[in-house]
PDB file of C-alpha atoms and ligand atoms in Angstrom:
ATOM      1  CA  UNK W   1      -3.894  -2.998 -15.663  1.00 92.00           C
ATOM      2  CA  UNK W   2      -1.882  -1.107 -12.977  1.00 96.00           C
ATOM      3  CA  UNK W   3      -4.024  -0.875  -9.342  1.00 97.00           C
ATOM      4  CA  UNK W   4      -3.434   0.772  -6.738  1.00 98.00           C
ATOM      5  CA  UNK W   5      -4.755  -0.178  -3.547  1.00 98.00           C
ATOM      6  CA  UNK W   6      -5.183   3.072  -1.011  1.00 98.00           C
ATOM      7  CA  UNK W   7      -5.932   3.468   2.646  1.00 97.00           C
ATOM      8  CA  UNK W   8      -4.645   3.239   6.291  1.00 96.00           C
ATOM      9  CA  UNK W   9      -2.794   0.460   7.539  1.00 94.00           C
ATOM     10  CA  UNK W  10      -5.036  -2.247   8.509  1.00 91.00           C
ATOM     11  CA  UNK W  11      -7.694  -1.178   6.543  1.00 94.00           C
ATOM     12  CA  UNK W  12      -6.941  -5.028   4.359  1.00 93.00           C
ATOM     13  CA  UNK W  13      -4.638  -3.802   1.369  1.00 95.00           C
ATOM     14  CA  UNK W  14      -2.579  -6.753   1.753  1.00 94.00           C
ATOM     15  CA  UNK W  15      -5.591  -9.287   2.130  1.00 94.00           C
ATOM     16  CA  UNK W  16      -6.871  -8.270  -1.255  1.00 96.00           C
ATOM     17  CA  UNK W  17      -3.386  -7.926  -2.392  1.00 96.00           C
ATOM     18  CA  UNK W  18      -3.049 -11.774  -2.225  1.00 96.00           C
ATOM     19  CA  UNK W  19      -6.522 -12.271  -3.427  1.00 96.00           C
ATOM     20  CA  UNK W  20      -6.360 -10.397  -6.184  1.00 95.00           C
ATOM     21  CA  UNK W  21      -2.443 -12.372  -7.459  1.00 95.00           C
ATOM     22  CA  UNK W  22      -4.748 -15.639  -6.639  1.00 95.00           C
ATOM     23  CA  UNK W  23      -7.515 -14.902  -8.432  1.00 94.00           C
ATOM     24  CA  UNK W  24      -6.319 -12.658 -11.711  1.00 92.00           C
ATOM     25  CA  UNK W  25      -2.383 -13.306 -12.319  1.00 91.00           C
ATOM     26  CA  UNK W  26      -1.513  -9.775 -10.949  1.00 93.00           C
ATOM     27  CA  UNK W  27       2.135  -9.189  -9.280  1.00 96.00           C
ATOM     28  CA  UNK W  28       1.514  -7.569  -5.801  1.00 97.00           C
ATOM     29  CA  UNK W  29       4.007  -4.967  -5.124  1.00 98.00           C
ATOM     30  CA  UNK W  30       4.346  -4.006  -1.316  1.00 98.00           C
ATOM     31  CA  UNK W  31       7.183  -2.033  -0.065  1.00 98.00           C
ATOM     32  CA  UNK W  32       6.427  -2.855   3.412  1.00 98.00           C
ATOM     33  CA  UNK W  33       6.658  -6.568   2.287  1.00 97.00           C
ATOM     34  CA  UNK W  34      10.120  -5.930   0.441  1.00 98.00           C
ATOM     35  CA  UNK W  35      10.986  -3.893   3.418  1.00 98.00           C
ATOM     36  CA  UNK W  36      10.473  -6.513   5.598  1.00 97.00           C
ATOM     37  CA  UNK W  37      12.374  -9.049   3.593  1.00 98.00           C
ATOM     38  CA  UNK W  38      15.392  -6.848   3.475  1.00 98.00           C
ATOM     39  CA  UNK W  39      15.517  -6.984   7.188  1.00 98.00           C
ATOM     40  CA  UNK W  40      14.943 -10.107   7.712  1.00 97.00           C
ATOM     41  CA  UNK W  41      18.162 -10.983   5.511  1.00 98.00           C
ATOM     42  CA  UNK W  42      19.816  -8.589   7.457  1.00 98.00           C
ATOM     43  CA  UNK W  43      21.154  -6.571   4.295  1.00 98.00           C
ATOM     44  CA  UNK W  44      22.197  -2.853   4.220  1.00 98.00           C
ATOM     45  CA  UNK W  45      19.294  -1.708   3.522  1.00 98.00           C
ATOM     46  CA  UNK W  46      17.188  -3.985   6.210  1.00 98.00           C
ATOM     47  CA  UNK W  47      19.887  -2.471   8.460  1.00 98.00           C
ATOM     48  CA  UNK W  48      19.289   1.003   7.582  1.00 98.00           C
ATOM     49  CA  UNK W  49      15.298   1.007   7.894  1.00 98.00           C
ATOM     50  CA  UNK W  50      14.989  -1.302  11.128  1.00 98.00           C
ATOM     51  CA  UNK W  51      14.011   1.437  13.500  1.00 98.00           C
ATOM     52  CA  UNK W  52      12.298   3.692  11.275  1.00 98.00           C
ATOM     53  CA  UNK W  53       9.969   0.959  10.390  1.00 98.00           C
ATOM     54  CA  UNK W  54       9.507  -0.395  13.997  1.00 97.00           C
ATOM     55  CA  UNK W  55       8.521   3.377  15.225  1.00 97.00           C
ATOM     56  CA  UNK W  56       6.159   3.496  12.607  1.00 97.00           C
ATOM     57  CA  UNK W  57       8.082   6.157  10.332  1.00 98.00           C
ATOM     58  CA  UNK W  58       8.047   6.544   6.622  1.00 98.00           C
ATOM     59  CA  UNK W  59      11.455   5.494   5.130  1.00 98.00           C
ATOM     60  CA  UNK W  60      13.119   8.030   2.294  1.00 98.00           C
ATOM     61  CA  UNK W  61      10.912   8.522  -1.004  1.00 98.00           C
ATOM     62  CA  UNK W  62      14.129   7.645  -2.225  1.00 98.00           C
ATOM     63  CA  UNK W  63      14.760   3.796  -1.145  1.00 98.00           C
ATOM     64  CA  UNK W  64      10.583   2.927  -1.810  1.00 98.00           C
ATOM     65  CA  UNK W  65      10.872   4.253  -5.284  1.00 98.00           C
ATOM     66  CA  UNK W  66      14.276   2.533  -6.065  1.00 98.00           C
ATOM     67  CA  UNK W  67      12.642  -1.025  -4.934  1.00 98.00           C
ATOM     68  CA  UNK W  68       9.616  -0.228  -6.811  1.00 98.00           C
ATOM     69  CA  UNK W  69      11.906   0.400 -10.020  1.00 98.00           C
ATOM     70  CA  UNK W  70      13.227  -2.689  -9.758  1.00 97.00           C
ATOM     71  CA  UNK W  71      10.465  -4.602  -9.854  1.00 97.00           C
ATOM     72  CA  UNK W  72       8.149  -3.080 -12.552  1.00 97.00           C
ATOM     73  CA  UNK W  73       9.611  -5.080 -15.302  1.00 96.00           C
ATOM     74  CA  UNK W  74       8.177  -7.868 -13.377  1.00 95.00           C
ATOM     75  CA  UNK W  75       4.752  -6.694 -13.238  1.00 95.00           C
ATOM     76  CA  UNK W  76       4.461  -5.485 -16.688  1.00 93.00           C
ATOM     77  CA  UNK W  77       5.290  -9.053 -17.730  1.00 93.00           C
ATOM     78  CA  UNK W  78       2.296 -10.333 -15.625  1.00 92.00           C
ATOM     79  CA  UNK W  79       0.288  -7.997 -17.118  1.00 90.00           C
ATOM     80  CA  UNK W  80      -0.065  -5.401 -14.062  1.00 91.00           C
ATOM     81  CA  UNK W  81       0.802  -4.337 -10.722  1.00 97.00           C
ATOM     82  CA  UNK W  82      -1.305  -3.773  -7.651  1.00 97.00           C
ATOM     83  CA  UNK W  83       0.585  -1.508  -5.528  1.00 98.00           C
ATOM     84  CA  UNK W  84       0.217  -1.806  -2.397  1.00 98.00           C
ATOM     85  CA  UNK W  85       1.545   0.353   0.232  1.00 98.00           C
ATOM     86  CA  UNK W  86       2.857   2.564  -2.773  1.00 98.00           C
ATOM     87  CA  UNK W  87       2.735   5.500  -3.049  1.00 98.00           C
ATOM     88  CA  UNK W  88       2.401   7.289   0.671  1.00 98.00           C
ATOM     89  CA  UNK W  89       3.536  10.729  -0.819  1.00 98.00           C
ATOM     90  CA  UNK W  90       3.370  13.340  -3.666  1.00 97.00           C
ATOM     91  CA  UNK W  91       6.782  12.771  -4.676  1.00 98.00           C
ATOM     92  CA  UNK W  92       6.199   8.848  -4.490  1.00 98.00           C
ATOM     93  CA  UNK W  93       2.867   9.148  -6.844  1.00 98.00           C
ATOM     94  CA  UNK W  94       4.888  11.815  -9.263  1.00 98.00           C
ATOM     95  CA  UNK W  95       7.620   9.444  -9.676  1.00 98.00           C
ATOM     96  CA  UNK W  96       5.473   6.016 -10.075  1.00 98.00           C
ATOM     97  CA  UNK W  97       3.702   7.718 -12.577  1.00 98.00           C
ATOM     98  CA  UNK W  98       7.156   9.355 -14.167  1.00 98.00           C
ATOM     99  CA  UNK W  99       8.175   5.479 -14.192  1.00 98.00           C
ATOM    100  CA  UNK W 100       5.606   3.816 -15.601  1.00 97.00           C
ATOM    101  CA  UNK W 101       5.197   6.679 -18.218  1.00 97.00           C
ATOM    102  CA  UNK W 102       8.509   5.679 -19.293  1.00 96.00           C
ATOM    103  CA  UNK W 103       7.190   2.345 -19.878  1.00 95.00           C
ATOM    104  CA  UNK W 104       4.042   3.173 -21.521  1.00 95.00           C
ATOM    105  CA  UNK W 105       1.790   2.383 -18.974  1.00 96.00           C
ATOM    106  CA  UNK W 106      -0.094   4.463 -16.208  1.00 97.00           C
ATOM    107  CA  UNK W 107      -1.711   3.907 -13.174  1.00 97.00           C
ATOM    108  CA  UNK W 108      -5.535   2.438 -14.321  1.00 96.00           C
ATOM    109  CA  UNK W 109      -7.390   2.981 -11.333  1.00 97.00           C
ATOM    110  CA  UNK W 110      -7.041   3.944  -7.562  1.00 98.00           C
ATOM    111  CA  UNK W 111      -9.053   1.574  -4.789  1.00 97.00           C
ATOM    112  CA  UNK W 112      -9.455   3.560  -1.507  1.00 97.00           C
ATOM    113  CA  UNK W 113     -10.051   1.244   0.961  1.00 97.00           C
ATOM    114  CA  UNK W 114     -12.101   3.242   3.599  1.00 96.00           C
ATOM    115  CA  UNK W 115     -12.068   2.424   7.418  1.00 94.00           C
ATOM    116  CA  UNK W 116     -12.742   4.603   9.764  1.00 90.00           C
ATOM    117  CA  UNK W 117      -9.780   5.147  12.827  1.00 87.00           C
ATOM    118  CA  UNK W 118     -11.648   3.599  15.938  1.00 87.00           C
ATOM    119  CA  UNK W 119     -12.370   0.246  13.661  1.00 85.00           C
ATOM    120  CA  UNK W 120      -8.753   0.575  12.771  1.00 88.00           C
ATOM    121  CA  UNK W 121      -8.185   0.336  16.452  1.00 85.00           C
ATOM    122  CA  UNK W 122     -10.026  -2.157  17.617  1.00 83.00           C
ATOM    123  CA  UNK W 123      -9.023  -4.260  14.126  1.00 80.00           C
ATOM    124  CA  UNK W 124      -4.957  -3.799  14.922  1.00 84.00           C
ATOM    125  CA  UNK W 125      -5.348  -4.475  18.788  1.00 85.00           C
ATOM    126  CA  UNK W 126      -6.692  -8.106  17.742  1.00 82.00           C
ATOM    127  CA  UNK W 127      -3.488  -8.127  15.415  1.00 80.00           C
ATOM    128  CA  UNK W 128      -0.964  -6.736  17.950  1.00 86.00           C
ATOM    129  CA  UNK W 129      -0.877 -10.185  19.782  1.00 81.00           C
ATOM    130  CA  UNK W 130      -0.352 -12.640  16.779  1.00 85.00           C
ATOM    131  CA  UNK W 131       1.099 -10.686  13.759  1.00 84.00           C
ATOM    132  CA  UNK W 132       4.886 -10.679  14.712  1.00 86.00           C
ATOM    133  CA  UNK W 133       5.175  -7.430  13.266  1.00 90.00           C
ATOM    134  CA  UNK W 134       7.787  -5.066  15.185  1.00 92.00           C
ATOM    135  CA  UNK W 135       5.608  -2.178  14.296  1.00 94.00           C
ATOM    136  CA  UNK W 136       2.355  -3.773  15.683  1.00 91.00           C
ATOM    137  CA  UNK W 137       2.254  -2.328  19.112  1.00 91.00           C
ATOM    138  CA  UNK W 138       0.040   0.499  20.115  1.00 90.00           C
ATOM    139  CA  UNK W 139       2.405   3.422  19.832  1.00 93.00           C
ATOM    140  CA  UNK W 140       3.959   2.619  16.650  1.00 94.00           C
ATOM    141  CA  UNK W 141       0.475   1.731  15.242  1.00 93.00           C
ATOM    142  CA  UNK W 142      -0.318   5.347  16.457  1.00 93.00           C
ATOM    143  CA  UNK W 143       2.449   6.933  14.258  1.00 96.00           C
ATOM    144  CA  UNK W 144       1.863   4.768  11.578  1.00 95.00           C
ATOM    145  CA  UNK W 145      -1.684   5.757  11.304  1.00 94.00           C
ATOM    146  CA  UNK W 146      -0.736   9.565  11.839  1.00 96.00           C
ATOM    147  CA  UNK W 147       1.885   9.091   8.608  1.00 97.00           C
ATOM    148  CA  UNK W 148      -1.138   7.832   7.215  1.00 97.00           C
ATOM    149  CA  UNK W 149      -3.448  10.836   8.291  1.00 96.00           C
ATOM    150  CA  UNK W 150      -0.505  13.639   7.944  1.00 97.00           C
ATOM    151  CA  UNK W 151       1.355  12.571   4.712  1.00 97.00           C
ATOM    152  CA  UNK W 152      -0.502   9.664   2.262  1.00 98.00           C
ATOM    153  CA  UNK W 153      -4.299  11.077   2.991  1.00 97.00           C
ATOM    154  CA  UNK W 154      -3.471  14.259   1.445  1.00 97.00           C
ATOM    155  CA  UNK W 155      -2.701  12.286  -1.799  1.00 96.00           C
ATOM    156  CA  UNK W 156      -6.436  11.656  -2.751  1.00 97.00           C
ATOM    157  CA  UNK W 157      -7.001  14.762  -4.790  1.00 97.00           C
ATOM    158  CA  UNK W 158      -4.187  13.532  -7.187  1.00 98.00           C
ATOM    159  CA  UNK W 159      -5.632  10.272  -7.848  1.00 98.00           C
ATOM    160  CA  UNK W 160      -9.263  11.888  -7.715  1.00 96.00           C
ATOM    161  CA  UNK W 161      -9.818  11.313 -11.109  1.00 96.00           C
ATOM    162  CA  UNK W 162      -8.705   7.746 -11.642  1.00 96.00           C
ATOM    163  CA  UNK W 163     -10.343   6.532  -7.579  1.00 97.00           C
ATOM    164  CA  UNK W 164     -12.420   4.383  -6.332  1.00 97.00           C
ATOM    165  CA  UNK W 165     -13.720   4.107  -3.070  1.00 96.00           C
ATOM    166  CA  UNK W 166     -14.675   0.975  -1.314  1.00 96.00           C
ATOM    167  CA  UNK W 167     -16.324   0.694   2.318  1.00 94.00           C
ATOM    168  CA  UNK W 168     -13.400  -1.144   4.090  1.00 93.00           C
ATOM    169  CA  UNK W 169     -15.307  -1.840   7.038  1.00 89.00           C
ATOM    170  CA  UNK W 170     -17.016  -5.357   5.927  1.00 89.00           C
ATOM    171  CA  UNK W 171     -16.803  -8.909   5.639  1.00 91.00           C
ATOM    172  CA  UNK W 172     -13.298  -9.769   3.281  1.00 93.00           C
ATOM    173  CA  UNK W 173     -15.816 -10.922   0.887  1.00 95.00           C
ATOM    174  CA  UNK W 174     -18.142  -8.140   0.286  1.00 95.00           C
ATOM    175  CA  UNK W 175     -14.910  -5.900   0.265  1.00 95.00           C
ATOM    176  CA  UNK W 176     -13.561  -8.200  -2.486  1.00 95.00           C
ATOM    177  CA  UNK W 177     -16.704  -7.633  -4.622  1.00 96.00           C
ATOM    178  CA  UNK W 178     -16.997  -3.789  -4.697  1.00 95.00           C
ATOM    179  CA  UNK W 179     -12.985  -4.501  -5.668  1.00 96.00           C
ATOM    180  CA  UNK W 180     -14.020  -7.064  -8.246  1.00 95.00           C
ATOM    181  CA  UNK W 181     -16.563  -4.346  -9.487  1.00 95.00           C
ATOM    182  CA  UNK W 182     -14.228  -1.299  -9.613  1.00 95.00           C
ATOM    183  CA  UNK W 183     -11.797  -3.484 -11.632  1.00 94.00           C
ATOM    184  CA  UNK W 184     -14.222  -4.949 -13.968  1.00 94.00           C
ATOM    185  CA  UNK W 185     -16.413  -1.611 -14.918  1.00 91.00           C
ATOM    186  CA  UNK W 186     -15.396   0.227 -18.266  1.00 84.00           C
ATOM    187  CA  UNK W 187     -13.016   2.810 -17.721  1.00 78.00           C
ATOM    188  CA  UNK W 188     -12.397   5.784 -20.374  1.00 63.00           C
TER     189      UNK W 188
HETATM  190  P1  LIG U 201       3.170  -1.612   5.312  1.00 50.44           P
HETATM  191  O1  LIG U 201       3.500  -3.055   5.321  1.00 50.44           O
HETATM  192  O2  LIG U 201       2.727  -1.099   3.972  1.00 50.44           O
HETATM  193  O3  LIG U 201       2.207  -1.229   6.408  1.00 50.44           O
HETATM  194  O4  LIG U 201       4.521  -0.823   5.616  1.00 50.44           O
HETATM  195  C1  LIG U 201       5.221  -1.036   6.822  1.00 50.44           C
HETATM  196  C2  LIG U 201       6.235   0.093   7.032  1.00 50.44           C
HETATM  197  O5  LIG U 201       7.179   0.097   5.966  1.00 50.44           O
HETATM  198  C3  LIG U 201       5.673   1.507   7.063  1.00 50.44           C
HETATM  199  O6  LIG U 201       5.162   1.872   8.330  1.00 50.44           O
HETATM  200  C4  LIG U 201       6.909   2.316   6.668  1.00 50.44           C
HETATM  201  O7  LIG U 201       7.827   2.397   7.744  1.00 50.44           O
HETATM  202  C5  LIG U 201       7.550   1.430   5.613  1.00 50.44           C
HETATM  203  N1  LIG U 201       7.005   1.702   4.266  1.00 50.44           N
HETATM  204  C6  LIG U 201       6.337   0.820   3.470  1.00 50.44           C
HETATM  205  N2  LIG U 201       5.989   1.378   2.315  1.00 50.44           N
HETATM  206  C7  LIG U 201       6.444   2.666   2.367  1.00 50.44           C
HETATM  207  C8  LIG U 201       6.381   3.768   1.472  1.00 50.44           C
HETATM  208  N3  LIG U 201       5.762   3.661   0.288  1.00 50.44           N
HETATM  209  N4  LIG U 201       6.969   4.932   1.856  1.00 50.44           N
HETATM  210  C9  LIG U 201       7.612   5.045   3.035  1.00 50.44           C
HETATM  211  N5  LIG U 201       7.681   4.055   3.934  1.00 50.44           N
HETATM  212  C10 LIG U 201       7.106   2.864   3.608  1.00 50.44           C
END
């Protein structure tokens, strides 16, 4: 069962991430996570996407795809992936789905987590203070969330088939259910 888990930042794809790992086995795969980590241990590669990650950029297809590589033997040995964070572009979704072809597997089912921009707002600006996150500040939240708008949004129509969508705007709980729901219901 490969997931993936859609929608803006802040909208909680990392919340049910870690649920989901708790509660069914599943490997969570976040680039931002693994992009994070490579900073913080001040590698070549932390090095290289430090400020495109503070100003709220999208790093190359290129690097996101090569971490994700690397770590699908992992998640096929749990028994499935939720990706989260992955893919933000066409040429990210064409080659998760090249991968994991190559692997016999496919991408099961597409959660869109949806939360409309103003609750976004008023969600990260309690966040901003807390989080520790160098791109949590109200101008690189503002980029991040037009990459969002500009460059991952326009993906829906190729998962349109396999999606889901969930209203993002409630309690963690009742988000978790219509998740819990999606992921449980028969699927062709
Ligand atoms: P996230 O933790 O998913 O919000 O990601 C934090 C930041 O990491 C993003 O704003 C991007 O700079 C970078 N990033 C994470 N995942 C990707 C991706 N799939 N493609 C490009 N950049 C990414």
């Amino acid at each position: 069962m490969n997931l993936i888990l859609f929608g803006p930042p802040a909208a909680g794809k990392g919340t049910q991430a870690k649920r989901l790992v708790e509660q069914r086995g599943m490997v969570q795969l976040s680039t931002g996570d693994m992009l994070r980590a490579a900073i913080a241990s001040k590698s070549e590669l932390g090095l290289k996407v430090e400020g495109i990650m503070q100003r709220g950029e999208l790093v190359s297809d290129e690097i996101v795809i090569a971490l994700i590589e690397e770590r699908l033997p992992e998640a096929e040995a749990a028994g499935g992936a939720i990706f989260d964070g992955f893919p933000r572009t066409l040429a990210q979704a064409e080659a998760l789905d090249k991968m994991l072809a190559g692997r016999g597997a496919k991408i099961d089912l597409v959660v869109r987590l949806k939360v409309d921009d103003a609750a976004l707002m008023e969600r990260i600006a309690g966040r901003f203070a807390e989080s520790g996150r160098a791109d949590d500040n109200p101008e690189s939240f503002k980029v991040r969330l037009e990459a969002y708008n500009k460059q991952t949004a326009p993906l829906l129509p190729y998962y349109q088939a396999k999606l889901v969508e969930v209203d993002g705007m409630g309690p963690i709980d009742t988000v978790a259910q219509a998740i819990d729901q999606a992921l449980d219901a028969p699927r062709g």
